[in-house]
Amino acid sequence: MKNILSALAVCLIALSSFAQSKEAGTEREAIKQFVTKDDNLPVSPKAKDEEAVKLVLKQYNNAVKKLDVNGTEKLFTADSKIYESGGSEGNYAHYLEHHLAPELKEFKSFTFNNYKVEVMVDGNYAFTTETYNYTIIIAKDNIEAKRKGVATSVLKKIKGEWKIMITHSSSRK
C-alpha cells in the first residue's frame, strides 16, 4: 500500500512539473501571473463609482459632525427629497434652512460611531444604506442623547458627479 501511495505521489509531482513547463514562456503563463497578483488588477469603473458615492456620504456626515453644513447643498440635487423619521422635509434647501441648520445650532457636539455603508451602483444611480450609532450633546444643558440610526439614499450621477436625490433617515433609542 505504501508503495502504491509513493508511486501516486511521484506521478502527481511529475505531471504538475510537466504541466508547468508546458506553460513556461507562453501567454497562458503571463495571464496566470497577472491574474494571481491582486495589485496588478485595475480598479473597475463600478468600484470607482462606489468609492465616489461613499465620499459624498462621508462629506455630508463630516459636515454634520462639525456642526457646519455650509456648502453641503452641492451634495444634493436641486429637486432632492428629504425624509426624516417618517416625515417629509421637502428638498434639501428647505430641510437645511428650516430643520437641520437651526437644530445643529442647538448642539454642542454630534458624533457617529459604528458607521457602516452599503453601496449598489446601477448605471447612473446608486442605492445606499448607512447604519450607525450617534451621540448628540445639547449645548444648553449638556444633555446627551444616544441613538441608533439608519439612512437609505438614492444618488444620481450628473455630469460626472454623484448627488443625493432622495434620502430617508430614522433613529431609535
mmCIF file of C-alpha atoms in Angstrom:
data_model
loop_
_atom_site.group_PDB
_atom_site.id
_atom_site.type_symbol
_atom_site.label_atom_id
_atom_site.label_comp_id
_atom_site.label_asym_id
_atom_site.label_seq_id
_atom_site.Cartn_x
_atom_site.Cartn_y
_atom_site.Cartn_z
ATOM 1 C CA MET A 1 0.000 0.000 0.000
ATOM 2 C CA LYS A 2 2.866 2.374 0.874
ATOM 3 C CA ASN A 3 4.455 1.626 -2.490
ATOM 4 C CA ILE A 4 1.242 2.499 -4.345
ATOM 5 C CA LEU A 5 0.881 5.807 -2.459
ATOM 6 C CA SER A 6 4.527 6.667 -3.081
ATOM 7 C CA ALA A 7 4.174 5.909 -6.798
ATOM 8 C CA LEU A 8 0.996 8.004 -6.979
ATOM 9 C CA ALA A 9 2.730 10.960 -5.280
ATOM 10 C CA VAL A 10 5.667 10.741 -7.723
ATOM 11 C CA CYS A 11 3.249 10.678 -10.699
ATOM 12 C CA LEU A 12 1.363 13.741 -9.420
ATOM 13 C CA ILE A 13 4.586 15.693 -8.930
ATOM 14 C CA ALA A 14 5.820 14.728 -12.381
ATOM 15 C CA LEU A 15 2.515 15.697 -14.022
ATOM 16 C CA SER A 16 2.491 19.010 -12.182
ATOM 17 C CA SER A 17 6.043 19.797 -13.313
ATOM 18 C CA PHE A 18 5.204 18.808 -16.883
ATOM 19 C CA ALA A 19 2.085 20.992 -16.938
ATOM 20 C CA GLN A 20 4.032 23.948 -15.559
ATOM 21 C CA SER A 21 6.871 23.531 -18.045
ATOM 22 C CA LYS A 22 4.406 23.500 -20.963
ATOM 23 C CA GLU A 23 3.088 26.909 -19.767
ATOM 24 C CA ALA A 24 6.547 28.461 -19.302
ATOM 25 C CA GLY A 25 7.145 31.300 -21.728
ATOM 26 C CA THR A 26 3.589 31.280 -23.078
ATOM 27 C CA GLU A 27 0.756 33.806 -22.962
ATOM 28 C CA ARG A 28 -1.009 31.450 -20.611
ATOM 29 C CA GLU A 29 1.786 31.855 -18.060
ATOM 30 C CA ALA A 30 1.674 35.657 -18.384
ATOM 31 C CA ILE A 31 -2.093 35.687 -17.897
ATOM 32 C CA LYS A 32 -1.802 33.367 -14.918
ATOM 33 C CA GLN A 33 0.810 35.640 -13.287
ATOM 34 C CA PHE A 34 -1.292 38.747 -13.935
ATOM 35 C CA VAL A 35 -4.454 37.214 -12.510
ATOM 36 C CA THR A 36 -2.742 35.967 -9.350
ATOM 37 C CA LYS A 37 -1.285 39.375 -8.473
ATOM 38 C CA ASP A 38 -4.029 41.450 -6.819
ATOM 39 C CA ASP A 39 -2.046 44.667 -7.039
ATOM 40 C CA ASN A 40 -1.975 44.440 -10.842
ATOM 41 C CA LEU A 41 -5.722 44.310 -11.226
ATOM 42 C CA PRO A 42 -7.202 47.577 -12.479
ATOM 43 C CA VAL A 43 -9.944 49.222 -10.429
ATOM 44 C CA SER A 44 -13.261 48.739 -12.174
ATOM 45 C CA PRO A 45 -15.381 51.771 -13.080
ATOM 46 C CA LYS A 46 -18.089 50.384 -10.789
ATOM 47 C CA ALA A 47 -15.667 50.257 -7.840
ATOM 48 C CA LYS A 48 -14.614 53.859 -8.579
ATOM 49 C CA ASP A 49 -18.266 54.899 -8.598
ATOM 50 C CA GLU A 50 -18.883 53.105 -5.302
ATOM 51 C CA GLU A 51 -15.957 54.957 -3.722
ATOM 52 C CA ALA A 52 -17.169 58.276 -5.166
ATOM 53 C CA VAL A 53 -20.640 57.661 -3.695
ATOM 54 C CA LYS A 54 -19.109 56.845 -0.299
ATOM 55 C CA LEU A 55 -17.126 60.085 -0.490
ATOM 56 C CA VAL A 56 -20.316 62.141 -0.987
ATOM 57 C CA LEU A 57 -21.896 60.495 2.052
ATOM 58 C CA LYS A 58 -18.714 60.998 4.075
ATOM 59 C CA GLN A 59 -18.570 64.708 3.161
ATOM 60 C CA TYR A 60 -22.146 65.151 4.360
ATOM 61 C CA ASN A 61 -21.570 63.196 7.584
ATOM 62 C CA ASN A 62 -18.368 65.127 8.292
ATOM 63 C CA ALA A 63 -20.230 68.423 7.898
ATOM 64 C CA VAL A 64 -22.884 67.266 10.378
ATOM 65 C CA LYS A 65 -20.170 66.146 12.830
ATOM 66 C CA LYS A 66 -18.538 69.579 12.557
ATOM 67 C CA LEU A 67 -21.959 71.186 13.130
ATOM 68 C CA ASP A 68 -21.252 73.220 9.993
ATOM 69 C CA VAL A 69 -23.262 72.282 6.917
ATOM 70 C CA ASN A 70 -22.331 75.341 4.839
ATOM 71 C CA GLY A 71 -21.738 74.275 1.258
ATOM 72 C CA THR A 72 -23.446 70.896 1.585
ATOM 73 C CA GLU A 73 -26.095 71.973 -0.933
ATOM 74 C CA LYS A 74 -23.645 70.913 -3.667
ATOM 75 C CA LEU A 75 -24.011 67.303 -2.470
ATOM 76 C CA PHE A 76 -27.748 67.252 -3.306
ATOM 77 C CA THR A 77 -29.813 67.647 -6.459
ATOM 78 C CA ALA A 78 -31.937 70.803 -6.623
ATOM 79 C CA ASP A 79 -35.104 68.690 -6.624
ATOM 80 C CA SER A 80 -33.951 66.370 -3.844
ATOM 81 C CA LYS A 81 -36.427 64.840 -1.425
ATOM 82 C CA ILE A 82 -35.585 64.519 2.270
ATOM 83 C CA TYR A 83 -37.489 62.271 4.673
ATOM 84 C CA GLU A 84 -36.680 62.039 8.356
ATOM 85 C CA SER A 85 -38.295 59.640 10.814
ATOM 86 C CA GLY A 86 -41.397 59.248 8.699
ATOM 87 C CA GLY A 87 -41.853 62.936 7.889
ATOM 88 C CA SER A 88 -41.370 64.699 4.561
ATOM 89 C CA GLU A 89 -38.940 67.613 4.908
ATOM 90 C CA GLY A 90 -39.114 68.862 1.293
ATOM 91 C CA ASN A 91 -35.965 69.393 -0.746
ATOM 92 C CA TYR A 92 -32.529 69.756 0.841
ATOM 93 C CA ALA A 93 -32.522 73.565 0.664
ATOM 94 C CA HIS A 94 -35.799 73.654 2.642
ATOM 95 C CA TYR A 95 -34.621 70.973 5.081
ATOM 96 C CA LEU A 96 -31.351 72.811 5.614
ATOM 97 C CA GLU A 97 -32.983 76.187 6.255
ATOM 98 C CA HIS A 98 -35.941 75.068 8.368
ATOM 99 C CA HIS A 99 -34.676 71.997 10.165
ATOM 100 C CA LEU A 100 -31.032 70.968 10.009
ATOM 101 C CA ALA A 101 -29.173 74.293 10.397
ATOM 102 C CA PRO A 102 -31.343 75.554 13.305
ATOM 103 C CA GLU A 103 -31.094 72.148 15.007
ATOM 104 C CA LEU A 104 -27.299 71.969 14.707
ATOM 105 C CA LYS A 105 -27.021 75.407 16.353
ATOM 106 C CA GLU A 106 -28.520 73.843 19.498
ATOM 107 C CA PHE A 107 -25.890 71.086 19.658
ATOM 108 C CA LYS A 108 -22.547 71.121 21.435
ATOM 109 C CA SER A 109 -21.431 68.011 19.552
ATOM 110 C CA PHE A 110 -22.634 65.331 17.150
ATOM 111 C CA THR A 111 -20.593 62.153 16.818
ATOM 112 C CA PHE A 112 -21.048 58.989 14.779
ATOM 113 C CA ASN A 113 -19.671 55.574 15.631
ATOM 114 C CA ASN A 114 -20.038 52.031 14.349
ATOM 115 C CA TYR A 115 -20.699 53.502 10.902
ATOM 116 C CA LYS A 116 -21.272 51.066 8.040
ATOM 117 C CA VAL A 117 -22.336 51.759 4.464
ATOM 118 C CA GLU A 118 -23.504 49.505 1.661
ATOM 119 C CA VAL A 119 -23.495 50.832 -1.899
ATOM 120 C CA MET A 120 -25.058 49.350 -5.009
ATOM 121 C CA VAL A 121 -24.385 51.152 -8.293
ATOM 122 C CA ASP A 122 -26.653 50.600 -11.281
ATOM 123 C CA GLY A 123 -25.689 52.834 -14.191
ATOM 124 C CA ASN A 124 -26.130 56.484 -13.218
ATOM 125 C CA TYR A 125 -27.922 55.618 -9.976
ATOM 126 C CA ALA A 126 -26.575 54.434 -6.643
ATOM 127 C CA PHE A 127 -28.562 52.971 -3.778
ATOM 128 C CA THR A 128 -27.109 53.185 -0.289
ATOM 129 C CA THR A 129 -27.841 52.021 3.219
ATOM 130 C CA GLU A 130 -25.972 53.568 6.128
ATOM 131 C CA THR A 131 -26.197 52.217 9.658
ATOM 132 C CA TYR A 132 -24.605 53.921 12.637
ATOM 133 C CA ASN A 133 -24.881 54.961 16.242
ATOM 134 C CA TYR A 134 -24.737 58.628 17.104
ATOM 135 C CA THR A 135 -24.442 60.773 20.173
ATOM 136 C CA ILE A 136 -25.676 64.339 20.432
ATOM 137 C CA ILE A 137 -24.840 66.660 23.298
ATOM 138 C CA ILE A 138 -27.236 69.580 23.677
ATOM 139 C CA ALA A 139 -25.309 72.823 24.267
ATOM 140 C CA LYS A 140 -27.843 74.438 26.629
ATOM 141 C CA ASP A 141 -27.685 71.827 29.390
ATOM 142 C CA ASN A 142 -25.139 69.188 28.269
ATOM 143 C CA ILE A 143 -27.839 66.535 27.959
ATOM 144 C CA GLU A 144 -26.594 63.548 25.994
ATOM 145 C CA ALA A 145 -28.835 61.701 23.525
ATOM 146 C CA LYS A 146 -27.671 58.366 22.110
ATOM 147 C CA ARG A 147 -29.449 56.768 19.183
ATOM 148 C CA LYS A 148 -29.146 54.050 16.569
ATOM 149 C CA GLY A 149 -29.689 55.390 13.084
ATOM 150 C CA VAL A 150 -30.232 54.206 9.556
ATOM 151 C CA ALA A 151 -30.377 56.137 6.313
ATOM 152 C CA THR A 152 -31.246 54.967 2.836
ATOM 153 C CA SER A 153 -30.403 57.178 -0.109
ATOM 154 C CA VAL A 154 -30.577 57.279 -3.876
ATOM 155 C CA LEU A 155 -27.810 59.181 -5.631
ATOM 156 C CA LYS A 156 -27.661 60.172 -9.284
ATOM 157 C CA LYS A 157 -24.558 60.763 -11.368
ATOM 158 C CA ILE A 158 -24.949 64.150 -13.058
ATOM 159 C CA LYS A 159 -22.181 65.460 -15.304
ATOM 160 C CA GLY A 160 -19.752 63.024 -13.699
ATOM 161 C CA GLU A 161 -20.631 63.932 -10.094
ATOM 162 C CA TRP A 162 -22.711 61.930 -7.640
ATOM 163 C CA LYS A 163 -25.541 63.872 -5.953
ATOM 164 C CA ILE A 164 -28.047 62.783 -3.328
ATOM 165 C CA MET A 165 -31.557 62.721 -4.849
ATOM 166 C CA ILE A 166 -33.565 61.092 -2.094
ATOM 167 C CA THR A 167 -32.665 60.285 1.476
ATOM 168 C CA HIS A 168 -34.645 58.884 4.364
ATOM 169 C CA SER A 169 -33.214 58.645 7.847
ATOM 170 C CA SER A 170 -34.670 57.388 11.074
ATOM 171 C CA SER A 171 -33.465 56.571 14.555
ATOM 172 C CA ARG A 172 -34.397 54.868 17.774
ATOM 173 C CA LYS A 173 -33.102 54.614 21.330
#
